Coordinates of C-alpha atoms (C1' of nucleotides) in Angstrom, one line a residue:
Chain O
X1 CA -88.9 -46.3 -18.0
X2 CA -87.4 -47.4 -21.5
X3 CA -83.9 -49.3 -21.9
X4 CA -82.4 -46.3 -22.5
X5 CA -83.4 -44.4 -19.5
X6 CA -83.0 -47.0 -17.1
X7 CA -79.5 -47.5 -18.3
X8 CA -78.9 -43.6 -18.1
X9 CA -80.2 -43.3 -14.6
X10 CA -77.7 -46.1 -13.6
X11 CA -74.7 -45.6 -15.8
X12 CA -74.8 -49.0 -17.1
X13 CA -74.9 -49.9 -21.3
X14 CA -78.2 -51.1 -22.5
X15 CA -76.1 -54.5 -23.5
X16 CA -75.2 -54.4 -20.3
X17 CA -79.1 -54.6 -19.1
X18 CA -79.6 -57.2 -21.7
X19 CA -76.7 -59.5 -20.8
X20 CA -78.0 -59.4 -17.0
X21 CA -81.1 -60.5 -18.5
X22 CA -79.9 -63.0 -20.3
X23 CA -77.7 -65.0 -17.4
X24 CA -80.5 -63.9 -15.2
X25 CA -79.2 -61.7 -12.5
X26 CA -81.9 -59.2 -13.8
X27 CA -85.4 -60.6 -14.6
X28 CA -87.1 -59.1 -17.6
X29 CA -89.5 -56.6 -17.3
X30 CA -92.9 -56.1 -19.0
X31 CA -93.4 -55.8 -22.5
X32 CA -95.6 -52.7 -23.6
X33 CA -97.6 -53.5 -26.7
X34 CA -94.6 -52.2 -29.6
X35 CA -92.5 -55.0 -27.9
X36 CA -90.8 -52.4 -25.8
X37 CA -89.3 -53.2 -22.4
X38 CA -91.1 -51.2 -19.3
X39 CA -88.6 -51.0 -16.5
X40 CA -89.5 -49.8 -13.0
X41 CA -87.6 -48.2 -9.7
X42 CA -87.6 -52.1 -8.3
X43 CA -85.9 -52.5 -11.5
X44 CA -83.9 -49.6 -11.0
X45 CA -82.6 -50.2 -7.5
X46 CA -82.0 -54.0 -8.5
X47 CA -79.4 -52.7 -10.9
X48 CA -78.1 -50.6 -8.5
X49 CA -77.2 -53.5 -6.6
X50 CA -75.7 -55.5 -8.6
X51 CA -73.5 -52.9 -10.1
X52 CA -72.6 -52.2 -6.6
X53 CA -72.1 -55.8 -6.3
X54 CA -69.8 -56.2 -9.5
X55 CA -67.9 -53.2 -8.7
X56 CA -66.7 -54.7 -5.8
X57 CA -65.3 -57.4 -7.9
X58 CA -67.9 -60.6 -7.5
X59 CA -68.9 -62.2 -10.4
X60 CA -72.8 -62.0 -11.7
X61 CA -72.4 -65.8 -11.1
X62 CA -72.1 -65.0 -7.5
X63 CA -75.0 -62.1 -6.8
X64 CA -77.9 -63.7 -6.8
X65 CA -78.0 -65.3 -4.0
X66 CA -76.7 -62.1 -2.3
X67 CA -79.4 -60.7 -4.1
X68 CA -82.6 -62.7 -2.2
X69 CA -81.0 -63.8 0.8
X70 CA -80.3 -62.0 4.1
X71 CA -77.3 -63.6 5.4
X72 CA -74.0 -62.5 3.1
X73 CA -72.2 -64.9 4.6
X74 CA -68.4 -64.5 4.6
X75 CA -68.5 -63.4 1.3
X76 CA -66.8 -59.7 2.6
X77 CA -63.8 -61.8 3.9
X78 CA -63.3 -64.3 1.0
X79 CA -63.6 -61.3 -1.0
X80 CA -61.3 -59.2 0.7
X81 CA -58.6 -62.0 0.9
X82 CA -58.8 -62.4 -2.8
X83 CA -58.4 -58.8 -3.4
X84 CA -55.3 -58.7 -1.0
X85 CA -53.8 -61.9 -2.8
X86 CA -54.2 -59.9 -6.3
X87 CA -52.9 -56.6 -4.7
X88 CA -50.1 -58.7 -3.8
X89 CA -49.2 -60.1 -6.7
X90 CA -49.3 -56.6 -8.8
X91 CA -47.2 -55.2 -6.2
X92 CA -44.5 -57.9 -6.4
X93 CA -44.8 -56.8 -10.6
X94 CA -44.4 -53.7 -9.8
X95 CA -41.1 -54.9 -7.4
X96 CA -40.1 -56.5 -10.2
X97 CA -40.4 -53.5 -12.6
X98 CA -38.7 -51.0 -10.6
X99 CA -35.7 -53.2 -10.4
X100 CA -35.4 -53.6 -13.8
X101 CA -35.7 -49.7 -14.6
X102 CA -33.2 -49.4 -11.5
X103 CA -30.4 -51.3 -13.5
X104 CA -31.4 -50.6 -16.7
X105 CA -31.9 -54.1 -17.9
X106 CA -34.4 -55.5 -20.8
X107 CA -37.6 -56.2 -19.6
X108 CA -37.7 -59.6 -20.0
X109 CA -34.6 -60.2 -17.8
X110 CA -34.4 -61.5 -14.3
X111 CA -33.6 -58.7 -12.1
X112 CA -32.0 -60.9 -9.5
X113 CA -29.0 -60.8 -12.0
X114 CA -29.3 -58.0 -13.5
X115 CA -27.0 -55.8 -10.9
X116 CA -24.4 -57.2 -13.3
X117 CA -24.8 -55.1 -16.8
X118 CA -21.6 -54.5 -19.2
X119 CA -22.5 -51.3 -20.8
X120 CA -19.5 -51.6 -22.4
X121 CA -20.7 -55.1 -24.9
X122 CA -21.5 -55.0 -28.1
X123 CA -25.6 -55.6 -28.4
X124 CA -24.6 -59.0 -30.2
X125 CA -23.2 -60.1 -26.9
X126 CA -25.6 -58.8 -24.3
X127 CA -28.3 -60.1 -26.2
X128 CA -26.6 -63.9 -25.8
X129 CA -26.0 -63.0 -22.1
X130 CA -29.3 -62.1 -21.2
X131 CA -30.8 -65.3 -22.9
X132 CA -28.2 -66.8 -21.1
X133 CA -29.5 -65.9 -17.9
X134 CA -33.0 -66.0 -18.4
X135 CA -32.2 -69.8 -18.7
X136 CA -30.2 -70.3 -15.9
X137 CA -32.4 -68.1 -13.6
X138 CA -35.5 -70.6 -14.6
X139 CA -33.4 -73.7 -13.8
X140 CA -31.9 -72.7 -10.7
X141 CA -33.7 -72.8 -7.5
X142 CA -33.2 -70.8 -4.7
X143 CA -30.0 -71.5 -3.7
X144 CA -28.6 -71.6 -7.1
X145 CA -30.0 -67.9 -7.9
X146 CA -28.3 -66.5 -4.8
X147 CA -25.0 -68.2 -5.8
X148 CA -25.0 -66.6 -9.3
X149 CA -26.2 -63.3 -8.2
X150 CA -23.2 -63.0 -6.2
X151 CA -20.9 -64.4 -8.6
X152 CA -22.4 -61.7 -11.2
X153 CA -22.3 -59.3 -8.3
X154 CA -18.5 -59.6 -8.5
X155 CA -18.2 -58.8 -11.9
X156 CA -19.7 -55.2 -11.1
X157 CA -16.3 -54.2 -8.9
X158 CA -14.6 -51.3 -10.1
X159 CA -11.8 -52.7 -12.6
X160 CA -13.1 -55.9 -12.9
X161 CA -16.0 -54.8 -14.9
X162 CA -13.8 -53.4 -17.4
X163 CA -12.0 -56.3 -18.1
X164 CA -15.0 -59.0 -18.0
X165 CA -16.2 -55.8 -20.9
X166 CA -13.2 -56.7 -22.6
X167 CA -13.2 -60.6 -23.2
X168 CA -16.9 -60.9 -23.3
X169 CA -16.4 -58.4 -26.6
X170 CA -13.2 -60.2 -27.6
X171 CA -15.5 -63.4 -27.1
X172 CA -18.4 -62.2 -29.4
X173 CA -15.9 -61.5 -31.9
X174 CA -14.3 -64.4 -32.5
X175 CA -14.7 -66.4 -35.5
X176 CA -13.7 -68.3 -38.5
X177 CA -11.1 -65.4 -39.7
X178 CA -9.9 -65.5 -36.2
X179 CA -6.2 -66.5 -35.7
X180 CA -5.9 -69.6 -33.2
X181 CA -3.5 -67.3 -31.1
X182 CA -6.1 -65.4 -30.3
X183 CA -8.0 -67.7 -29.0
X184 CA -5.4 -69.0 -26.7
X185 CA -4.6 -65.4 -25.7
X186 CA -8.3 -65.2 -24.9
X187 CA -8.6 -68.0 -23.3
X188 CA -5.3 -67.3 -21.2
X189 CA -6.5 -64.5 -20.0
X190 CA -9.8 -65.2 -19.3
X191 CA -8.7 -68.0 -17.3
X192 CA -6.7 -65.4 -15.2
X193 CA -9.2 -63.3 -14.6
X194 CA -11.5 -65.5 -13.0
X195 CA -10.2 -65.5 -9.5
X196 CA -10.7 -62.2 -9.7
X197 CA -14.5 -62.5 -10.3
X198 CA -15.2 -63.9 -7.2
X199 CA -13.2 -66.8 -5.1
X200 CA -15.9 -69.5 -5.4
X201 CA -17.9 -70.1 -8.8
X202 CA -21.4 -71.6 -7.8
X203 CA -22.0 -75.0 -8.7
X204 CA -24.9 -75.3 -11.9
X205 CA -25.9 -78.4 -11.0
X206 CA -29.4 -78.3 -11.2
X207 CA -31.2 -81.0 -13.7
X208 CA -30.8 -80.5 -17.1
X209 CA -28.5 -77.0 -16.8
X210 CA -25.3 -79.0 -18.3
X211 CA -27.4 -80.8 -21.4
X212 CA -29.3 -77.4 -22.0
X213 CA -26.1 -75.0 -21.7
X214 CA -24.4 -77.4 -24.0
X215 CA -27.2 -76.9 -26.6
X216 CA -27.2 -73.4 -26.5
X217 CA -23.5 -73.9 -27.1
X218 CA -23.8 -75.7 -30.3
X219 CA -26.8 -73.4 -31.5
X220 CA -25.7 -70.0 -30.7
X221 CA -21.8 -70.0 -31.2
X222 CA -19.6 -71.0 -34.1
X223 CA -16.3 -72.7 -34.4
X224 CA -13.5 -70.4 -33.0
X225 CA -16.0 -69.6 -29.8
X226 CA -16.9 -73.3 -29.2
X227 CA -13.3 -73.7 -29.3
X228 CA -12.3 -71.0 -26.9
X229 CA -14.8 -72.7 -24.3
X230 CA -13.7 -76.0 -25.3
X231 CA -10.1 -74.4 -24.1
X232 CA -12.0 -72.7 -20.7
X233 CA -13.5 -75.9 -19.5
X234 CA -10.3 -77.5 -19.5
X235 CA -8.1 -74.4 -18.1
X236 CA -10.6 -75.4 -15.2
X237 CA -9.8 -78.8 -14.5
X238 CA -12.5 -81.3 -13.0
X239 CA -12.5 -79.9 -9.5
X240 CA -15.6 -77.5 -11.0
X241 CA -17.3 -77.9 -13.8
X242 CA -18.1 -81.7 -13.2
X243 CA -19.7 -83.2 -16.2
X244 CA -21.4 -80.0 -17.6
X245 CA -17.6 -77.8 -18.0
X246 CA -18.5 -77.0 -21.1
X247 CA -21.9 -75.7 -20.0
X248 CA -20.2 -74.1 -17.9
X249 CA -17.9 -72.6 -19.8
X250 CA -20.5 -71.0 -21.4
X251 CA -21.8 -69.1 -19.0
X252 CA -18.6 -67.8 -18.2
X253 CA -17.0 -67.2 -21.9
X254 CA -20.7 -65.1 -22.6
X255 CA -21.3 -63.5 -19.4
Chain Z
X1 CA -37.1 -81.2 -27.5
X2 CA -40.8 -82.5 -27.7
X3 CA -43.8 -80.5 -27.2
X4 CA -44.5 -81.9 -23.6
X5 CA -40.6 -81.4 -22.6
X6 CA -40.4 -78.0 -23.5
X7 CA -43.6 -77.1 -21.9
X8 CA -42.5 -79.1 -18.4
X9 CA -39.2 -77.3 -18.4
X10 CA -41.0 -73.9 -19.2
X11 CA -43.4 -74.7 -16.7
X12 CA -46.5 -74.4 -19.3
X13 CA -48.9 -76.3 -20.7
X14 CA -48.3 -77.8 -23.9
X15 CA -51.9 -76.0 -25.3
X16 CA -50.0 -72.5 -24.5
X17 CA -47.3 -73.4 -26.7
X18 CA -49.9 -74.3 -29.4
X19 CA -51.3 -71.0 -28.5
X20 CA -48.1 -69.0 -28.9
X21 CA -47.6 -70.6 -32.2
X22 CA -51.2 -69.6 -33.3
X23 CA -50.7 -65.8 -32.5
X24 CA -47.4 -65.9 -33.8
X25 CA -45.5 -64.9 -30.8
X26 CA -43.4 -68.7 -30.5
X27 CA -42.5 -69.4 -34.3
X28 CA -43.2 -72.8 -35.5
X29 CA -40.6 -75.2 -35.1
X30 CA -39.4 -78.0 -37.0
X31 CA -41.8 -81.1 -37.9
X32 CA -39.7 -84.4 -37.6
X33 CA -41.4 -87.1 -40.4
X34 CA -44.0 -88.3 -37.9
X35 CA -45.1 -84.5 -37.2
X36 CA -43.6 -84.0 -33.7
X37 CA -42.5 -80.9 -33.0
X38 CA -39.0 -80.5 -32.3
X39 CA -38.3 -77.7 -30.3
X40 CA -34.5 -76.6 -29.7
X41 CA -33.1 -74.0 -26.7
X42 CA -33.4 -71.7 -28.6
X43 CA -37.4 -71.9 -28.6
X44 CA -36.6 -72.7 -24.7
X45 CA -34.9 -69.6 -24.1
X46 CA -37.7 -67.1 -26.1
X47 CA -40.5 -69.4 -24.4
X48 CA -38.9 -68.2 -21.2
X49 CA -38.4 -64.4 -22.2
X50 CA -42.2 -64.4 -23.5
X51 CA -43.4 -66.3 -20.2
X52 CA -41.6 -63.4 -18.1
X53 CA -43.3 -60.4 -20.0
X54 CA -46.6 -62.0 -20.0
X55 CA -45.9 -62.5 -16.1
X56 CA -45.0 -58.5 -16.1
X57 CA -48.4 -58.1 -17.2
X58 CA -47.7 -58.0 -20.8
X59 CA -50.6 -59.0 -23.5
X60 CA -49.1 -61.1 -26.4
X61 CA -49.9 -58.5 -28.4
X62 CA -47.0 -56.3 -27.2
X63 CA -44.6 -58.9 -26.9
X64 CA -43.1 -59.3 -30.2
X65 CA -41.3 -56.0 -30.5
X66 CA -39.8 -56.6 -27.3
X67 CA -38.4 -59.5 -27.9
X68 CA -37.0 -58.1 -31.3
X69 CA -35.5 -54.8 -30.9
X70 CA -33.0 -53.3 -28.7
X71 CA -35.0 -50.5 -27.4
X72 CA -37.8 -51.4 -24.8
X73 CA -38.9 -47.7 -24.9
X74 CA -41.5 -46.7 -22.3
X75 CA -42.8 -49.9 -21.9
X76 CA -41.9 -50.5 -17.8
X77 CA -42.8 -46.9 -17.6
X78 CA -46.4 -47.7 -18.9
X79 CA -46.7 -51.0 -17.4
X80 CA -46.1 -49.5 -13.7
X81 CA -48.5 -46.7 -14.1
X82 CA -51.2 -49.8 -15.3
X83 CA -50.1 -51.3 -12.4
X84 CA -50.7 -48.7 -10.3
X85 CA -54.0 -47.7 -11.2
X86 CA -55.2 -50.9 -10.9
X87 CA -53.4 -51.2 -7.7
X88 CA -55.4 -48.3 -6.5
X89 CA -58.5 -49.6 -7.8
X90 CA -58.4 -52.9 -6.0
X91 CA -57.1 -50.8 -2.2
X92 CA -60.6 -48.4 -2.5
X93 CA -62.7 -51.9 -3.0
X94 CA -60.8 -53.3 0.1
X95 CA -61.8 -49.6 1.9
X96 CA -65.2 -49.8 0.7
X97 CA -65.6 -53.6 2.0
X98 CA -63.9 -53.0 5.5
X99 CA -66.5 -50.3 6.2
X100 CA -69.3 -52.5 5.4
X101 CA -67.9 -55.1 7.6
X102 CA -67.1 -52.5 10.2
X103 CA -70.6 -51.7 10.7
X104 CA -72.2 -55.3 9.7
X105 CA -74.0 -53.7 6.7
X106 CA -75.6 -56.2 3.2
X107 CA -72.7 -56.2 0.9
X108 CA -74.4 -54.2 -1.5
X109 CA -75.0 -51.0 1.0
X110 CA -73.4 -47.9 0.4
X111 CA -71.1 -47.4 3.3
X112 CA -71.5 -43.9 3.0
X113 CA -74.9 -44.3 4.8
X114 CA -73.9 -47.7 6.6
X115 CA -72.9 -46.0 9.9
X116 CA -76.6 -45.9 10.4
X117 CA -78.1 -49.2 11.3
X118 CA -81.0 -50.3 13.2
X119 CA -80.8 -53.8 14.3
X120 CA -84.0 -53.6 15.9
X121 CA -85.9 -53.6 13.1
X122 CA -88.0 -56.4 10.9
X123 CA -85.9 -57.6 8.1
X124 CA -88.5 -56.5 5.5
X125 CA -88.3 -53.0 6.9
X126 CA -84.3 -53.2 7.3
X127 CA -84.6 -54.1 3.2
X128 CA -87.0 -51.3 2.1
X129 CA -84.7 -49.2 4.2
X130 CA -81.5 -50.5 2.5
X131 CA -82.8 -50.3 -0.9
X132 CA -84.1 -46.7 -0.8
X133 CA -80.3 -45.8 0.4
X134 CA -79.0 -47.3 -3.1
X135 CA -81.5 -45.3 -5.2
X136 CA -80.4 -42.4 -2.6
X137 CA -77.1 -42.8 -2.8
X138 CA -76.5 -43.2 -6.6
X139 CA -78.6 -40.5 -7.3
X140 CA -77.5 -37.9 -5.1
X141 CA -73.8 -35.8 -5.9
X142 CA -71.3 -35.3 -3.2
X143 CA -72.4 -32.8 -1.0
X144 CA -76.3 -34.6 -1.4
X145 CA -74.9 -37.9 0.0
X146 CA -72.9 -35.6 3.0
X147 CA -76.2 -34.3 3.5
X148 CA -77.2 -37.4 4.0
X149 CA -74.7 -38.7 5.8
X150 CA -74.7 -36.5 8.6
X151 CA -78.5 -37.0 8.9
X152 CA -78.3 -40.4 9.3
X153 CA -75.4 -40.5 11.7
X154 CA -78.0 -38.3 13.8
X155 CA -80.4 -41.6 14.1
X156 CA -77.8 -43.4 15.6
X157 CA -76.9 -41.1 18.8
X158 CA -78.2 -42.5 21.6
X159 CA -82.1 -42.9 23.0
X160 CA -82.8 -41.5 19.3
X161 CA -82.3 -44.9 17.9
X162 CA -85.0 -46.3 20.2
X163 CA -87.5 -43.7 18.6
X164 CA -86.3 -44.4 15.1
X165 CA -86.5 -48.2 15.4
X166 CA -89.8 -47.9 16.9
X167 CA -91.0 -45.6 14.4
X168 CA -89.8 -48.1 11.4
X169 CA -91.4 -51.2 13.1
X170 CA -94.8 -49.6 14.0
X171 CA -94.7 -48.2 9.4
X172 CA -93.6 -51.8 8.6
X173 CA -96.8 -53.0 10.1
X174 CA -99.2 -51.0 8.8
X175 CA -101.8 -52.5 6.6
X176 CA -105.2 -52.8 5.4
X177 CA -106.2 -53.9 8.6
X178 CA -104.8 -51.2 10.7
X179 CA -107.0 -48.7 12.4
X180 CA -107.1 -45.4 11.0
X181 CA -106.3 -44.0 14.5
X182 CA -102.8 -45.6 14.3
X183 CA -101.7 -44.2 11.2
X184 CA -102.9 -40.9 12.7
X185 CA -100.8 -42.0 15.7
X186 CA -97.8 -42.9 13.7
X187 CA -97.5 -39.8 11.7
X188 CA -98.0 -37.3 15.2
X189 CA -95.2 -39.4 17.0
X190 CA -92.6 -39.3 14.2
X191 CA -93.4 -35.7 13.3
X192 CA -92.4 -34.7 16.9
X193 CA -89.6 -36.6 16.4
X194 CA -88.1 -35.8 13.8
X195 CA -86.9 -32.2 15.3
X196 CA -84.4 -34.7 17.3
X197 CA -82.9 -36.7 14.7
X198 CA -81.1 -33.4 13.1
X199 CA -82.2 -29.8 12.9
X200 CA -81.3 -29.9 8.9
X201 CA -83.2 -32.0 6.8
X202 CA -81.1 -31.8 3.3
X203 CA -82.8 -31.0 0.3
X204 CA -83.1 -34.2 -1.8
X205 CA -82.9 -31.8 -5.1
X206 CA -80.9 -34.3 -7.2
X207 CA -82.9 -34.7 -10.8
X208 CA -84.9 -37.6 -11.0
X209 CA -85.2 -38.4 -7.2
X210 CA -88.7 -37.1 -5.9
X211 CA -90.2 -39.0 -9.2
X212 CA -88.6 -41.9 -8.2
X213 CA -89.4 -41.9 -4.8
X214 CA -93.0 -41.0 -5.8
X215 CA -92.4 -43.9 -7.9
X216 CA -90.6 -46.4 -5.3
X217 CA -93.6 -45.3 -2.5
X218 CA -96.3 -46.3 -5.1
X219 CA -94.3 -49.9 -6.0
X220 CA -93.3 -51.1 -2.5
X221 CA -95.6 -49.3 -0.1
X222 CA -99.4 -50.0 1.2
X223 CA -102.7 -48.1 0.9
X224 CA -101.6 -47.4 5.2
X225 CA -98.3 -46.8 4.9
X226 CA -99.1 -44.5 1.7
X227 CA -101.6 -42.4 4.2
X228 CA -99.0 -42.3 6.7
X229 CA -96.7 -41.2 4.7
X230 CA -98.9 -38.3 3.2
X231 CA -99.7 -37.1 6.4
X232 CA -96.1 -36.7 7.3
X233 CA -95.7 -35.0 4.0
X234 CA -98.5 -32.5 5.2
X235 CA -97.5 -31.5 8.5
X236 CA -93.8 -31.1 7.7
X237 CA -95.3 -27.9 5.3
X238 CA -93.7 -26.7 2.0
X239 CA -90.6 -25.4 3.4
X240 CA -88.5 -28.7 3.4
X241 CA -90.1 -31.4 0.6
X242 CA -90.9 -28.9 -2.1
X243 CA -92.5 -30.4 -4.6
X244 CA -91.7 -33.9 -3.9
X245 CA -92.5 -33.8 0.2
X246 CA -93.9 -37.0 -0.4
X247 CA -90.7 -39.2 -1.2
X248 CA -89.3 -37.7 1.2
X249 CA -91.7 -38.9 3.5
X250 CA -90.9 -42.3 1.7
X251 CA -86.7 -41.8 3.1
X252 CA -88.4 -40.9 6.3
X253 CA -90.8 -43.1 6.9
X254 CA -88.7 -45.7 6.0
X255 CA -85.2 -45.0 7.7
Chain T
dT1 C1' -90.1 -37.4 -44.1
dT2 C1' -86.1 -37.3 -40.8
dG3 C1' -83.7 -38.5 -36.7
dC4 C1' -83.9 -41.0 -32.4
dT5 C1' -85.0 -45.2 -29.7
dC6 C1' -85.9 -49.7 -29.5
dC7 C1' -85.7 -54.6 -31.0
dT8 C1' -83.1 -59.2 -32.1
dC9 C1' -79.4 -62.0 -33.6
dA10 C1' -74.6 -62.9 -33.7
dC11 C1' -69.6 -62.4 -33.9
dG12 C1' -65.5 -60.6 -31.3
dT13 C1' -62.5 -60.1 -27.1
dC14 C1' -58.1 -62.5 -24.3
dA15 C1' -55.3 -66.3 -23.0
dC16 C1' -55.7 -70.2 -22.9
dG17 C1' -58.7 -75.0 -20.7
dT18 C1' -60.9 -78.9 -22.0
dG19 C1' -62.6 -82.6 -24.3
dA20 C1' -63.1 -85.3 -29.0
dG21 C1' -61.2 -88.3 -32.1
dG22 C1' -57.3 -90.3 -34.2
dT23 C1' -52.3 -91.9 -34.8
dG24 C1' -47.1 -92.9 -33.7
dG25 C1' -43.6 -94.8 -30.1
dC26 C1' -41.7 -98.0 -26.5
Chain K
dT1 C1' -51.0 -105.6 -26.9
dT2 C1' -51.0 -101.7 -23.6
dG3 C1' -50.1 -97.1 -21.9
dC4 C1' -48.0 -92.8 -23.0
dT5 C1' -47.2 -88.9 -26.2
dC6 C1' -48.3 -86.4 -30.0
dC7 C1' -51.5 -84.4 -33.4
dT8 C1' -55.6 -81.4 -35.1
dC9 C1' -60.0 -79.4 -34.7
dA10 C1' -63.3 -76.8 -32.1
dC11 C1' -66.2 -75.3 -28.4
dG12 C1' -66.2 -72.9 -23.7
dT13 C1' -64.8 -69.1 -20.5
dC14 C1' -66.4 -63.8 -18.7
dA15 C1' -68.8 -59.5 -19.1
dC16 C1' -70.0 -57.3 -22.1
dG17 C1' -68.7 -54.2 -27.0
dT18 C1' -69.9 -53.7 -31.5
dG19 C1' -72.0 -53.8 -35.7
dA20 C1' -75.9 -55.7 -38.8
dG21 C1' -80.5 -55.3 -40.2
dG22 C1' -85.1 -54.0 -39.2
dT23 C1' -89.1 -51.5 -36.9
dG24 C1' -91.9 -48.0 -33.8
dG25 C1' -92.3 -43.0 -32.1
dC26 C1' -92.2 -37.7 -32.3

DNA sequence: TTGCTCCTCACGTCACGTGAGGTGGC
DNA sequence: TTGCTCCTCACGTCACGTGAGGTGGC
């Protein structure tokens, strides 16, 4: 048989035949005399196995010795456990997914936290609130994720949600033209709305949450809104916020 | 932030980020006058939101316009139905490998035919055998390899296997230096066997396979087990082989 | 002579890992 | 002065796909 037939018959590529000869899982057959390659069924059949082989997802690293030898070892179960870890992890992406499309959230959010969506907010806003939580969910651990998801969780009551909609958009549109009433109403009244968020506001206190929060502070807000959380963090007192209010304050005055 | 402090807080190495800046997903931040990087939360926060789509399954490639526009379209759609092929595909090579370690088969058997094992037989035999079921197997359609199947399950009801394994042994030894007698021996016993191991021979009619087998029997077999296999050929008549009785003997003599 | 097959390089893919070789910062 | 961080190339990975450029076979 030529190249081309051998290929055929097995449903490989004829680069496919030459890359097996190359890293040697297939040896090379004769050569006629016009340089052609003169394959046989032993050729044949070895192909067979080792497509067999690579479709049950080993590498060609791995076949040879499966190849000459009689024992196979526990390759089946190393195998198989690798191929339940991968099915695994799609599964949990697929978790992941459906959550997402259940709530409606971006794709790139953490679905953990994304029971909480304002559909009322301006895209502006939400955009800042889901970058927002994308860098809280990566700092927190476990026990800080759970905390926030039920904080958020509260937002989501009937009546609440509305007014959350409300300052978060009165929030976003703050700034320099703003009159400094305004942002004492706002601040007033966001400061009365929080016990009605949830009774205990989770503690942020993981490493480098206050610094970072601040930062995002300074980069994504401008003078009236800075000042609004400035006004927030001290509404709250020390009993909370603890060093990183104004971090704090942050999440609060954009979520 | 420095390149190694965003990429610890990130949770990536420092030559992703380089890499993200070379496909263009992760803009370039600021050089400070020694040429450090100085990264800002912002950069944090999009590192994040590109690490969590590529963790979705994402390529880079599609990332951009997520993280740009509003709209994420289909994409979670498309990305679960990816997921769930593949998910599929990884289940059917767990199926095929539990079958084969069901019934102790070389990793590279076709389970389809595995159910039928002799493990009385030499291991050169047990090879030959195995090898013939690949070419078999791949060459024949569905209701060829049912054919098959069900003949082979035949060889493994009881008292029948005795015969069969018997049979295989006594072919595997043939050689130069076997009497003629034998081989006539041989070929009467297994013809008056083979009325128990299934009253259906199938037809191997797939393209291609009695020139193979022709082909196989003339690559792996002796001058004796050629003879043996002839004579089986011959007394089983034209009805069944049809034009290529001979490697059929082959599937015979060797199985 | 034309179309088909075969041949040998050799670069491209995808998301980085891994040195190599050199220079600031504490 | 020493160790740590940062920098820029640039090759390697894995299983091939895909031309490029040239030559036999019917």
């Amino acid at each position: 048989m030529n190249s081309g037939e051998i290929a055929r018959l097995a449903g490989v590529s004829v680069r496919t035949l030459r890359h097996y000869h190359q890293v040697g899982v297939l040896p090379e057959p004769h050569r006629r005399g016009n340089g052609y390659r003169e394959y046989t069924v032993g050729d044949l059949i070895l192909l067979l196995r080792i497509r067999r082989l690579t479709e049950l997802g080993l590498s060609l690293e791995e076949i040879p010795p499966l190849l000459s030898s009689e024992e196979s070892g526990d390759v089946l179960q190393r195998l198989d456990d690798e191929l339940a870890a991968q099915i695994a992890l799609l599964t949990a992406r697929r978790e992941t997914i459906a959550r997402l499309r259940a709530t409606g959230a971006r794709p790139d959010a953490p679905p953990d936290f994304a029971a909480f969506t304002t559909p009322g907010v301006t895209p502006a806003a939400a955009r800042q609130d889901g970058d927002l939580m994308i860098l809280l969910h990566h700092l927190l651990d476990e026990d800080g994720r759970d905390a926030m998801a039920g904080y958020l969780a509260a937002f989501a009551r009937p009546g609440v949600l509305d007014t959350v909609t409300d300052l978060t958009n009165r929030f976003a549109a703050l700034d320099a033209a703003t009159p400094p009433a305004e942002i004492d109403r706002l601040a007033a009244d966001a400061l009365a709305a929080i016990p009605a968020v949830g009774d205990r506001i989770p503690r942020l206190d993981a490493p480098r949450v206050g610094e970072l929060f601040a930062a995002y502070r300074d980069l994504a807000f401008n003078d009236a809104q800075r000042a609004f959380l400035d006004r927030v963090a001290d509404g709250y007192g020390d009993g909370h916020g603890d060093g990183y209010g104004d971090g704090y304050g942050d999440g609060l005055g954009a979520g």
